Coordinates of C-alpha atoms in Angstrom, one line a residue:
Chain M
X1 CA -7.3 0.2 44.3
X2 CA -4.7 -2.1 42.8
X3 CA -2.2 -4.0 44.7
X4 CA 1.3 -3.8 43.3
X5 CA 1.2 -7.3 42.0
X6 CA -2.0 -6.5 40.0
X7 CA -0.4 -3.3 38.8
X8 CA 2.8 -5.1 37.6
X9 CA 1.1 -8.0 36.1
X10 CA -1.2 -5.6 34.0
X11 CA 1.9 -3.8 32.9
X12 CA 3.8 -6.9 32.1
X13 CA 1.0 -8.5 30.1
X14 CA 0.3 -5.3 28.4
X15 CA 3.8 -5.0 27.1
X16 CA 3.9 -8.6 26.0
X17 CA 0.4 -8.6 24.2
X18 CA 1.4 -5.2 22.6
X19 CA 3.2 -7.2 20.1
X20 CA -0.1 -8.6 18.9
X21 CA -1.6 -5.2 18.6
X22 CA 1.4 -4.1 16.6
X23 CA 1.0 -7.1 14.3
X24 CA -2.6 -6.2 13.8
X25 CA -1.7 -2.5 13.2
X26 CA 0.4 -3.8 10.4
X27 CA -2.0 -6.3 8.8
X28 CA -5.3 -4.8 9.7
X29 CA -4.6 -1.0 9.5
X30 CA -1.6 -0.8 7.1
X31 CA -2.3 -3.6 4.8
X32 CA -6.1 -3.4 5.3
X33 CA -6.3 -7.2 5.7
X34 CA -8.2 -8.9 8.6
X35 CA -5.7 -11.6 9.2
X36 CA -7.3 -14.5 10.9
X37 CA -4.0 -16.4 11.2
X38 CA -3.4 -14.5 14.4
X39 CA -5.0 -17.0 16.8
X40 CA -3.0 -19.9 15.4
X41 CA 0.3 -18.0 15.1
X42 CA 0.1 -16.9 18.6
X43 CA -0.3 -20.4 19.8
X44 CA 2.3 -21.6 17.3
X45 CA 4.8 -19.0 19.1
X46 CA 3.7 -20.5 22.6
X47 CA 4.3 -24.0 21.4
X48 CA 7.7 -23.5 19.7
X49 CA 9.1 -21.3 22.4
X50 CA 7.9 -23.8 25.3
X51 CA 9.4 -26.8 23.5
X52 CA 12.8 -25.0 22.9
X53 CA 12.6 -23.7 26.6
X54 CA 12.1 -27.4 27.9
X55 CA 15.0 -28.3 25.8
X56 CA 17.1 -25.7 27.4
X57 CA 17.1 -23.0 24.8
X58 CA 14.8 -20.2 26.0
X59 CA 16.1 -17.3 23.8
X60 CA 16.6 -19.5 20.8
X61 CA 13.0 -20.5 21.4
X62 CA 11.9 -16.8 20.8
X63 CA 13.8 -16.5 17.7
X64 CA 12.4 -19.9 16.5
X65 CA 8.9 -18.6 17.5
X66 CA 9.3 -15.6 15.2
X67 CA 10.4 -17.7 12.4
X68 CA 7.7 -20.1 12.8
X69 CA 5.1 -17.2 12.9
X70 CA 6.7 -15.8 9.7
X71 CA 6.2 -19.2 8.1
X72 CA 2.5 -19.2 9.0
X73 CA 2.2 -15.8 7.6
X74 CA 3.7 -16.8 4.5
X75 CA 1.3 -19.5 4.1
X76 CA -1.7 -17.3 4.4
X77 CA 0.0 -14.8 2.1
X78 CA 0.5 -17.5 -0.5
X79 CA -3.1 -18.8 -0.3
X80 CA -4.1 -15.2 -0.9
X81 CA -1.8 -14.1 -3.6
X82 CA -1.0 -17.2 -5.6
X83 CA -4.3 -19.2 -5.1
X84 CA -6.4 -16.0 -5.0
X85 CA -8.3 -17.3 -1.9
X86 CA -10.1 -14.2 -0.2
X87 CA -7.8 -13.0 2.6
X88 CA -10.1 -13.7 5.6
X89 CA -10.8 -17.3 4.3
X90 CA -7.0 -17.7 3.6
X91 CA -6.3 -16.8 7.3
X92 CA -9.0 -19.2 8.6
X93 CA -7.7 -22.0 6.5
X94 CA -4.2 -21.5 7.9
X95 CA -5.4 -21.1 11.5
X96 CA -7.3 -24.4 11.2
X97 CA -4.3 -26.2 9.8
X98 CA -2.2 -24.7 12.5
X99 CA -4.1 -26.4 15.4
X100 CA -2.7 -29.7 14.3
X101 CA 0.8 -28.3 13.7
X102 CA 0.7 -26.7 17.2
X103 CA -0.2 -29.9 18.8
X104 CA 2.6 -31.6 16.9
X105 CA 5.1 -29.0 18.1
X106 CA 4.1 -29.7 21.6
X107 CA 4.6 -33.5 21.1
X108 CA 0.9 -34.2 20.7
X109 CA 0.1 -33.1 24.2
X110 CA -2.4 -30.2 24.8
X111 CA 0.0 -28.4 27.2
X112 CA 3.6 -28.1 28.1
X113 CA 5.0 -26.8 31.4
X114 CA 8.1 -25.0 32.1
X115 CA 8.1 -25.0 35.8
X116 CA 11.5 -26.6 36.5
X117 CA 13.4 -25.2 33.5
X118 CA 15.3 -22.0 32.9
X119 CA 13.2 -19.3 31.0
X120 CA 14.1 -15.8 29.8
X121 CA 12.7 -14.4 33.0
X122 CA 14.3 -16.7 35.4
X123 CA 17.7 -16.1 33.6
X124 CA 17.6 -12.4 34.4
X125 CA 16.0 -12.6 37.7
X126 CA 19.2 -12.5 39.7
X127 CA 20.1 -9.2 38.2
X128 CA 16.9 -7.4 37.7
X129 CA 15.2 -8.2 41.1
X130 CA 11.6 -7.3 41.3
X131 CA 11.5 -6.0 37.7
X132 CA 12.8 -9.2 36.2
X133 CA 9.5 -9.6 34.2
X134 CA 8.7 -6.1 33.3
X135 CA 12.1 -4.9 32.1
X136 CA 12.6 -7.9 29.4
X137 CA 9.0 -7.6 28.3
X138 CA 9.2 -3.9 27.9
X139 CA 12.6 -4.0 26.2
X140 CA 11.6 -6.5 23.6
X141 CA 8.4 -4.6 22.8
X142 CA 10.0 -1.3 22.7
X143 CA 12.6 -2.7 20.2
X144 CA 9.9 -4.3 18.1
X145 CA 7.9 -1.0 18.0
X146 CA 11.0 1.1 17.2
X147 CA 11.9 -1.5 14.6
X148 CA 8.4 -1.5 13.0
X149 CA 8.2 2.3 12.9
X150 CA 11.6 2.7 11.1
X151 CA 10.9 -0.3 8.9
X152 CA 7.7 1.4 7.8
X153 CA 9.6 4.5 6.5
X154 CA 11.9 2.3 4.2
X155 CA 11.3 1.8 0.7
X156 CA 9.9 -1.7 1.3
X157 CA 7.8 -0.3 4.3
X158 CA 6.4 2.5 2.2
X159 CA 5.6 0.0 -0.6
X160 CA 3.7 -2.0 2.0
X161 CA 1.8 1.0 3.3
X162 CA 0.8 2.1 -0.3
X163 CA -0.4 -1.6 -1.0
X164 CA -3.1 -1.2 1.6
X165 CA -3.7 2.4 1.1
X166 CA -4.4 2.6 -2.5
X167 CA -4.4 -0.6 -4.7
X168 CA -5.1 1.5 -7.8
X169 CA -2.0 3.4 -7.5
X170 CA 0.1 0.3 -6.7
X171 CA -1.1 -1.4 -9.7
X172 CA 0.2 1.3 -11.8
X173 CA 3.5 1.7 -10.1
X174 CA 6.5 -0.6 -9.8
X175 CA 5.3 -2.5 -6.6
X176 CA 4.7 -6.2 -6.6
X177 CA 1.7 -6.5 -4.5
X178 CA 2.1 -10.2 -4.0
X179 CA 5.5 -9.4 -2.5
X180 CA 4.5 -6.6 -0.3
X181 CA 1.5 -8.5 1.1
X182 CA 3.6 -11.6 1.8
X183 CA 6.4 -9.6 3.5
X184 CA 3.7 -7.7 5.6
X185 CA 1.9 -11.0 6.7
X186 CA 5.3 -12.6 7.6
X187 CA 6.3 -9.8 9.7
X188 CA 3.1 -9.3 11.4
X189 CA 2.7 -12.9 12.2
X190 CA 6.1 -13.1 13.6
X191 CA 5.2 -10.4 16.0
X192 CA 2.2 -12.3 17.1
X193 CA 4.2 -15.5 17.4
X194 CA 6.9 -13.7 19.4
X195 CA 4.2 -12.5 21.7
X196 CA 3.0 -15.9 22.3
X197 CA 6.5 -17.2 22.8
X198 CA 7.1 -14.6 25.5
X199 CA 3.8 -15.2 27.2
X200 CA 4.5 -18.9 27.4
X201 CA 7.9 -18.4 29.2
X202 CA 6.1 -15.7 31.2
X203 CA 3.4 -18.0 32.7
X204 CA 5.6 -21.0 32.4
X205 CA 3.1 -23.1 30.6
X206 CA 2.0 -23.3 27.0
X207 CA -1.6 -24.4 26.2
X208 CA -3.1 -25.3 22.8
X209 CA -6.0 -22.9 23.5
X210 CA -4.0 -19.8 24.5
X211 CA -4.4 -18.1 21.2
X212 CA -8.1 -18.5 21.0
X213 CA -9.7 -15.1 20.4
X214 CA -6.4 -13.3 20.3
X215 CA -7.2 -11.4 17.0
X216 CA -10.2 -9.7 18.9
X217 CA -8.1 -9.0 21.9
X218 CA -5.4 -7.5 19.8
X219 CA -7.9 -5.4 17.8
X220 CA -9.5 -4.2 20.8
X221 CA -6.1 -3.0 22.3
X222 CA -5.4 -1.5 18.9
X223 CA -8.5 0.4 18.8
X224 CA -8.3 1.7 22.4
X225 CA -4.9 2.9 21.6
X226 CA -6.1 4.8 18.5
X227 CA -8.7 6.6 20.6
X228 CA -6.2 7.7 23.1
X229 CA -3.6 8.9 20.6
X230 CA -3.9 12.0 18.4
X231 CA -4.1 11.1 14.7
X232 CA -1.1 11.6 12.6
X233 CA 2.4 10.4 13.1
X234 CA 3.5 6.8 12.5
X235 CA 5.4 6.4 15.8
X236 CA 2.3 7.7 17.6
X237 CA 0.2 4.9 16.2
X238 CA 2.7 2.3 17.1
X239 CA 3.0 3.8 20.7
X240 CA -0.9 3.9 20.8
X241 CA -0.8 0.0 20.1
X242 CA 1.5 -0.4 23.3
X243 CA -0.6 2.0 25.5
X244 CA -3.9 0.3 24.2
X245 CA -2.6 -3.1 25.1
X246 CA -1.6 -2.0 28.7
X247 CA -4.9 -0.1 29.2
X248 CA -6.7 -3.2 28.0
X249 CA -5.1 -5.3 30.6
X250 CA -6.1 -2.7 33.3
X251 CA -9.7 -3.0 32.1
X252 CA -9.5 -6.8 32.4
X253 CA -7.8 -6.3 35.9
X254 CA -10.7 -4.2 37.0
X255 CA -13.3 -6.6 35.5
X256 CA -11.7 -9.4 37.5
X257 CA -11.7 -7.3 40.6
X258 CA -15.4 -6.8 40.2
X259 CA -15.5 -10.5 40.6
X260 CA -16.7 -10.9 37.0
X261 CA -16.0 -14.5 36.1
X262 CA -13.0 -14.7 33.7
X263 CA -15.3 -16.6 31.2
X264 CA -17.0 -13.2 30.6
X265 CA -13.7 -11.5 29.2
X266 CA -14.0 -12.8 25.6
X267 CA -17.6 -11.6 25.4
X268 CA -16.4 -8.1 26.8
X269 CA -13.7 -7.9 24.3
X270 CA -16.0 -8.7 21.5
X271 CA -18.3 -6.0 22.5
X272 CA -15.5 -3.6 22.6
X273 CA -14.2 -4.4 19.3
X274 CA -17.8 -4.4 17.6
X275 CA -18.6 -1.0 19.2
X276 CA -15.2 0.6 18.3
X277 CA -15.2 -0.5 14.7
X278 CA -19.0 0.1 14.2
X279 CA -19.0 3.6 15.9
X280 CA -18.1 5.5 12.8
X281 CA -21.0 3.9 11.0
X282 CA -23.4 4.6 13.9
X283 CA -22.3 8.4 13.7
X284 CA -23.0 8.4 10.0
X285 CA -26.5 7.1 10.2
X286 CA -27.4 9.7 13.0
X287 CA -25.9 12.5 10.9
X288 CA -28.1 11.3 8.1
X289 CA -31.2 11.1 10.3
X290 CA -30.5 14.6 11.6
X291 CA -30.2 16.1 8.1
Chain V
X1 CA 12.7 5.1 -28.2
X2 CA 9.3 3.1 -28.3
X3 CA 8.3 0.9 -31.1
X4 CA 4.9 -0.9 -31.4
X5 CA 4.6 -3.6 -34.0
X6 CA 1.4 -5.0 -35.2
X7 CA -0.2 -4.8 -31.8
X8 CA -3.5 -6.6 -31.5
X9 CA -5.9 -7.3 -28.6
X10 CA -9.4 -8.7 -28.7
X11 CA -11.5 -8.6 -25.5
X12 CA -13.9 -11.5 -24.8
X13 CA -13.2 -13.3 -28.0
X14 CA -15.7 -15.6 -29.2
X15 CA -18.6 -14.1 -27.3
X16 CA -21.3 -11.6 -28.1
X17 CA -19.2 -9.1 -26.2
X18 CA -16.3 -9.6 -28.4
X19 CA -14.4 -6.4 -28.9
X20 CA -11.4 -5.7 -31.2
X21 CA -9.7 -3.0 -29.1
X22 CA -6.4 -2.9 -30.9
X23 CA -6.3 -3.9 -34.6
X24 CA -2.7 -4.0 -35.6
X25 CA -1.4 -0.8 -34.2
X26 CA 2.2 0.2 -35.7
X27 CA 3.9 3.3 -34.0
X28 CA 7.4 4.4 -33.7
X29 CA 8.4 7.3 -31.2
X30 CA 11.8 9.1 -31.4
X31 CA 13.4 10.2 -28.0
X32 CA 11.8 13.3 -26.9
X33 CA 8.5 12.9 -29.0
X34 CA 5.4 14.2 -27.4
X35 CA 2.4 12.5 -29.1
X36 CA -1.2 13.7 -28.6
X37 CA -3.9 11.0 -29.2
X38 CA -7.6 11.8 -30.2
X39 CA -10.3 9.5 -30.7
X40 CA -14.0 8.9 -29.7
X41 CA -14.8 6.5 -26.8
X42 CA -13.9 3.0 -27.5
X43 CA -11.3 3.7 -30.1
X44 CA -8.7 2.0 -28.3
X45 CA -6.7 4.9 -26.9
X46 CA -6.6 3.6 -23.3
X47 CA -6.1 -0.1 -24.4
X48 CA -3.1 1.1 -26.3
X49 CA -1.7 2.6 -23.0
X50 CA -2.6 -0.6 -21.2
X51 CA -0.6 -2.7 -23.7
X52 CA 2.4 -0.4 -23.4
X53 CA 2.1 -0.3 -19.5
X54 CA 1.6 -4.1 -19.4
X55 CA -1.8 -4.1 -17.8
X56 CA -2.5 -7.3 -20.2
X57 CA -0.7 -9.2 -22.8
X58 CA -1.4 -8.4 -26.3
X59 CA -2.8 -11.3 -28.5
X60 CA -0.1 -10.3 -31.2
X61 CA 2.6 -8.0 -31.8
X62 CA 5.4 -6.5 -29.8
X63 CA 6.3 -3.5 -27.6
X64 CA 9.9 -2.5 -27.7
X65 CA 11.0 0.3 -25.4
X66 CA 14.6 1.7 -25.7
X67 CA 15.9 -1.3 -27.5
X68 CA 14.5 -3.9 -24.9
X69 CA 11.5 -6.1 -25.7
X70 CA 9.0 -5.6 -23.0
X71 CA 6.1 -7.4 -24.4
X72 CA 5.9 -10.1 -21.8
X73 CA 7.4 -8.1 -18.8
X74 CA 4.9 -7.9 -16.0
X75 CA 3.5 -4.5 -15.4
X76 CA 5.2 -3.7 -12.0
X77 CA 8.6 -4.1 -13.5
X78 CA 7.9 -1.9 -16.6
X79 CA 6.6 0.9 -14.5
X80 CA 10.2 1.6 -13.3
X81 CA 10.6 3.0 -16.8
X82 CA 7.1 4.0 -17.6
X83 CA 5.3 6.8 -15.7
X84 CA 1.4 6.8 -16.0
X85 CA -1.3 9.2 -15.1
X86 CA -5.0 8.5 -15.1
X87 CA -8.1 10.6 -15.4
X88 CA -9.1 9.9 -11.7
X89 CA -6.8 12.1 -9.5
X90 CA -7.4 9.7 -6.7
X91 CA -5.5 6.8 -8.6
X92 CA -2.0 8.1 -8.3
X93 CA -1.4 8.9 -4.7
X94 CA -1.8 7.0 -1.4
X95 CA -4.2 9.3 0.6
X96 CA -3.3 8.2 4.1
X97 CA 0.5 8.9 3.6
X98 CA 1.9 12.2 3.6
X99 CA 3.2 14.2 0.6
X100 CA 6.7 13.5 1.6
X101 CA 6.2 9.7 1.9
X102 CA 4.4 9.6 -1.4
X103 CA 7.4 11.3 -3.0
X104 CA 9.7 9.2 -1.1
X105 CA 8.1 6.1 -2.4
X106 CA 8.2 7.3 -6.0
X107 CA 11.8 8.3 -5.7
X108 CA 13.0 5.2 -4.0
X109 CA 11.5 2.7 -6.2
X110 CA 12.2 4.4 -9.4
X111 CA 15.8 5.5 -9.0
X112 CA 16.6 1.7 -8.9
X113 CA 19.9 2.1 -6.8
X114 CA 18.2 1.8 -3.4
X115 CA 18.0 -1.4 -1.3
X116 CA 14.7 -2.2 -0.1
X117 CA 15.7 -0.9 3.3
X118 CA 16.9 2.4 2.3
X119 CA 15.3 5.5 3.6
X120 CA 15.3 9.1 2.2
X121 CA 18.0 11.4 3.5
X122 CA 17.9 15.2 4.5
X123 CA 19.4 15.9 1.0
X124 CA 16.6 13.9 -0.7
X125 CA 14.0 16.0 1.5
X126 CA 15.5 19.3 0.3
X127 CA 15.2 18.2 -3.4
X128 CA 11.6 17.2 -2.8
X129 CA 11.0 20.7 -1.3
X130 CA 12.6 22.3 -4.4
X131 CA 10.6 20.3 -6.8
X132 CA 7.4 20.8 -5.0
X133 CA 8.0 24.6 -4.9
X134 CA 8.2 24.5 -8.8
X135 CA 4.6 23.4 -9.0
X136 CA 3.6 26.8 -7.3
X137 CA 0.9 25.2 -5.2
X138 CA 2.3 25.8 -1.8
X139 CA 2.8 22.2 -1.4
X140 CA 6.4 22.5 -0.2
X141 CA 5.3 23.9 3.2
X142 CA 2.7 20.9 3.7
X143 CA 5.1 18.0 3.2
X144 CA 3.8 16.2 6.3
X145 CA 0.2 16.6 5.4
X146 CA -1.6 13.5 4.3
X147 CA -2.3 13.6 0.5
X148 CA -6.0 12.8 1.1
X149 CA -6.5 16.6 2.3
X150 CA -5.3 17.9 -1.1
X151 CA -7.7 18.9 -3.9
X152 CA -8.1 17.0 -7.2
X153 CA -5.9 19.3 -9.0
X154 CA -3.2 19.3 -6.3
X155 CA -3.2 15.5 -6.3
X156 CA -2.8 15.4 -9.9
X157 CA 0.1 17.8 -10.0
X158 CA 1.7 15.8 -7.2
X159 CA 1.2 12.5 -9.2
X160 CA 2.8 14.3 -12.2
X161 CA 5.8 15.2 -10.1
X162 CA 5.9 11.6 -8.7
X163 CA 5.9 10.0 -12.2
X164 CA 8.7 12.3 -13.3
X165 CA 10.8 12.7 -10.1
X166 CA 13.1 10.2 -11.6
X167 CA 13.0 10.9 -15.3
X168 CA 11.0 8.0 -16.8
X169 CA 11.7 6.6 -20.3
X170 CA 8.1 7.1 -21.3
X171 CA 5.3 9.0 -19.8
X172 CA 1.7 8.1 -20.4
X173 CA -1.0 10.6 -19.8
X174 CA -4.5 9.2 -20.0
X175 CA -6.8 12.3 -20.0
X176 CA -5.0 13.4 -16.9
X177 CA -6.8 16.9 -16.7
X178 CA -10.3 15.6 -17.8
X179 CA -11.6 15.5 -14.2
X180 CA -10.3 19.0 -13.2
X181 CA -12.1 22.2 -13.5
X182 CA -11.0 24.5 -16.4
X183 CA -8.5 26.6 -14.5
X184 CA -6.9 23.8 -12.7
X185 CA -6.8 21.8 -15.8
X186 CA -5.0 24.6 -17.6
X187 CA -2.5 24.8 -14.8
X188 CA -1.9 21.1 -14.8
X189 CA -1.3 21.1 -18.5
X190 CA 1.1 24.0 -18.3
X191 CA 3.0 22.0 -15.6
X192 CA 3.0 18.9 -17.7
X193 CA 4.3 20.8 -20.7
X194 CA 7.2 22.3 -18.6
X195 CA 8.1 19.3 -16.9
X196 CA 8.3 17.2 -20.1
X197 CA 10.2 19.9 -22.1
X198 CA 12.7 20.5 -19.3
X199 CA 13.5 16.8 -18.8
X200 CA 13.2 15.8 -22.5
X201 CA 10.7 13.2 -21.7
X202 CA 9.1 11.0 -24.4
X203 CA 5.4 11.3 -23.7
X204 CA 2.1 10.2 -25.0
X205 CA -1.1 12.1 -24.0
X206 CA -4.7 11.1 -24.7
X207 CA -7.0 14.1 -24.9
X208 CA -10.5 15.0 -25.9
X209 CA -9.5 18.7 -26.3
X210 CA -8.7 19.5 -30.0
X211 CA -6.7 22.8 -29.3
X212 CA -4.5 21.1 -26.8
X213 CA -4.1 18.0 -29.2
X214 CA -2.6 20.6 -31.6
X215 CA -0.7 22.9 -29.3
X216 CA 1.0 20.5 -27.2
X217 CA 3.8 18.2 -28.3
X218 CA 5.2 17.6 -31.8
X219 CA 2.9 14.8 -33.2
X220 CA -1.1 14.2 -33.2
X221 CA -2.7 10.7 -33.8
X222 CA -6.2 10.0 -34.2
X223 CA -7.5 6.6 -33.4
X224 CA -10.7 4.7 -34.5
X225 CA -11.7 1.1 -34.0
X226 CA -8.3 0.0 -32.6
X227 CA -6.4 1.6 -35.5
X228 CA -4.4 4.7 -36.2
X229 CA -6.4 6.5 -38.9
X230 CA -4.6 9.9 -39.0
X231 CA -1.2 11.0 -38.1
X232 CA 0.2 14.7 -38.2
X233 CA 3.6 16.0 -37.7
X234 CA 6.0 18.5 -38.9
X235 CA 4.8 21.4 -41.2
X236 CA 1.5 19.6 -42.1
X237 CA 0.7 19.7 -38.4
X238 CA 1.6 23.2 -37.9
X239 CA -0.7 24.4 -40.7
X240 CA -3.6 22.3 -39.4
X241 CA -6.2 24.4 -37.5
X242 CA -8.8 23.0 -34.9
X243 CA -11.4 23.4 -37.5
X244 CA -9.5 21.0 -39.9
X245 CA -8.9 18.5 -37.2
X246 CA -12.5 18.6 -36.2
X247 CA -13.7 18.1 -39.8
X248 CA -11.3 15.1 -40.0
X249 CA -12.6 13.8 -36.9
X250 CA -16.2 13.9 -38.3
X251 CA -14.9 12.6 -41.7
X252 CA -13.9 9.4 -39.9
X253 CA -17.4 8.9 -38.8
X254 CA -16.8 9.8 -35.2
X255 CA -18.6 12.1 -32.9
X256 CA -18.1 13.1 -29.3
X257 CA -19.6 16.1 -27.6
X258 CA -16.5 16.8 -25.6
X259 CA -14.4 17.0 -28.8
X260 CA -17.0 19.2 -30.4
X261 CA -17.1 21.6 -27.6
X262 CA -13.5 21.7 -27.0
X263 CA -13.0 23.2 -30.6
X264 CA -15.4 26.1 -30.1

């Protein structure tokens, strides 16, 4: 049904976008915050990585992308914890501001291309052959996933999880919630920006609109992953984000194969997310109706 | 150990809802003191705990714990030294985290010698198992279960263990057995007593139960309208019967069905 090219590109994109799903696992599931910074942080990662790549520093570009993402996250966290702006609004404010920042990073042009410069992928191509895109993408994501799982078991990680899980408990224990929320949002947005940074180098172009709807795509992947994996262990949830992201890319590939215009994809993603998040409520109503 | 001097707090001052919750409270606790606190609703018992734990700043007065003035210290910094349990068993534990993770969180944050990136070791895990086994609730075999699956009594016992895993300087118990069924409440009270005695923890407990106000600990306070109106300790306390205490309660013009029933 799939050609090898389609199969490979679904796997590669799945790995790259899995970082966004992991970021949302951290913000949406662990911290219980719907972080609207995601779209802007993704584009910020693209922009920073692309600009650095054009300047001849593709790997430094990824590091800078993560740092930029962390900055974006810290702005959202500050709006939320210091200025007491509701979390969703805080994210939207940062996201709106980031549009200008992103344009500025790309030298006030709406796109940057990297066709003639060395990227992370062209650097490893001579040694890895056909797998030159899959292996780096997979390795970075796997490393991030393992790192995230381990981090969530540390003292700081446990504090972050408790912050999202039981605010009452956290208020009575020695956890500074402003700090844990800030660390959580910085980390999640650095993952998102890293994803954007890799994607830009992967497709050799960055565009101001690349991040639009990313929060929904990430949530869709995360939720698909959750339905696939049994409930329980932390590492399974993180692995679920990766598998969900890959499966999401396959769904998109199928949709494209059915000659669905690519403009429909965002609507499909939106429907998947609405259904998946809304399903427990629908089940509840039906139970009540039956009783 | 703990010294409260002239502690005052008025909520919503200057409005029709103005409420003087603490009206010049003075109290001194010696190390190892276990104080039980009685009083009708609105007497200022929980507000007193709030002032000690730092949930709000008092209008006047000071809180000195173990020689350090903590009156203005933010609550999350105080709770390193002050363990606190609430009436609601759901308030003290994180339901989606496992028993082990809840204990790890309590242990790593309170011991004060761990970096933010430290994790629990196999030795810590064995220690948790031993401490859980002492609760005699079978929780030591369910360390990887989410806490949300436990009953209210089990969660409250776990919260108690978390608050005392690293011995706190002060333990505040705000009617921590009131939401439990009588048999479970009895068990959690026994646990409280043995943990507090074993570790020589300085402890304050709010209760509506007159017999436990007299049987537990070494001092009993009665509060009314933000003041301490009665204090019992030593031989005087030993000679006081539940009936005497109930009479004193009524003499103060207070009434509470819960206090009344507990004395029967």
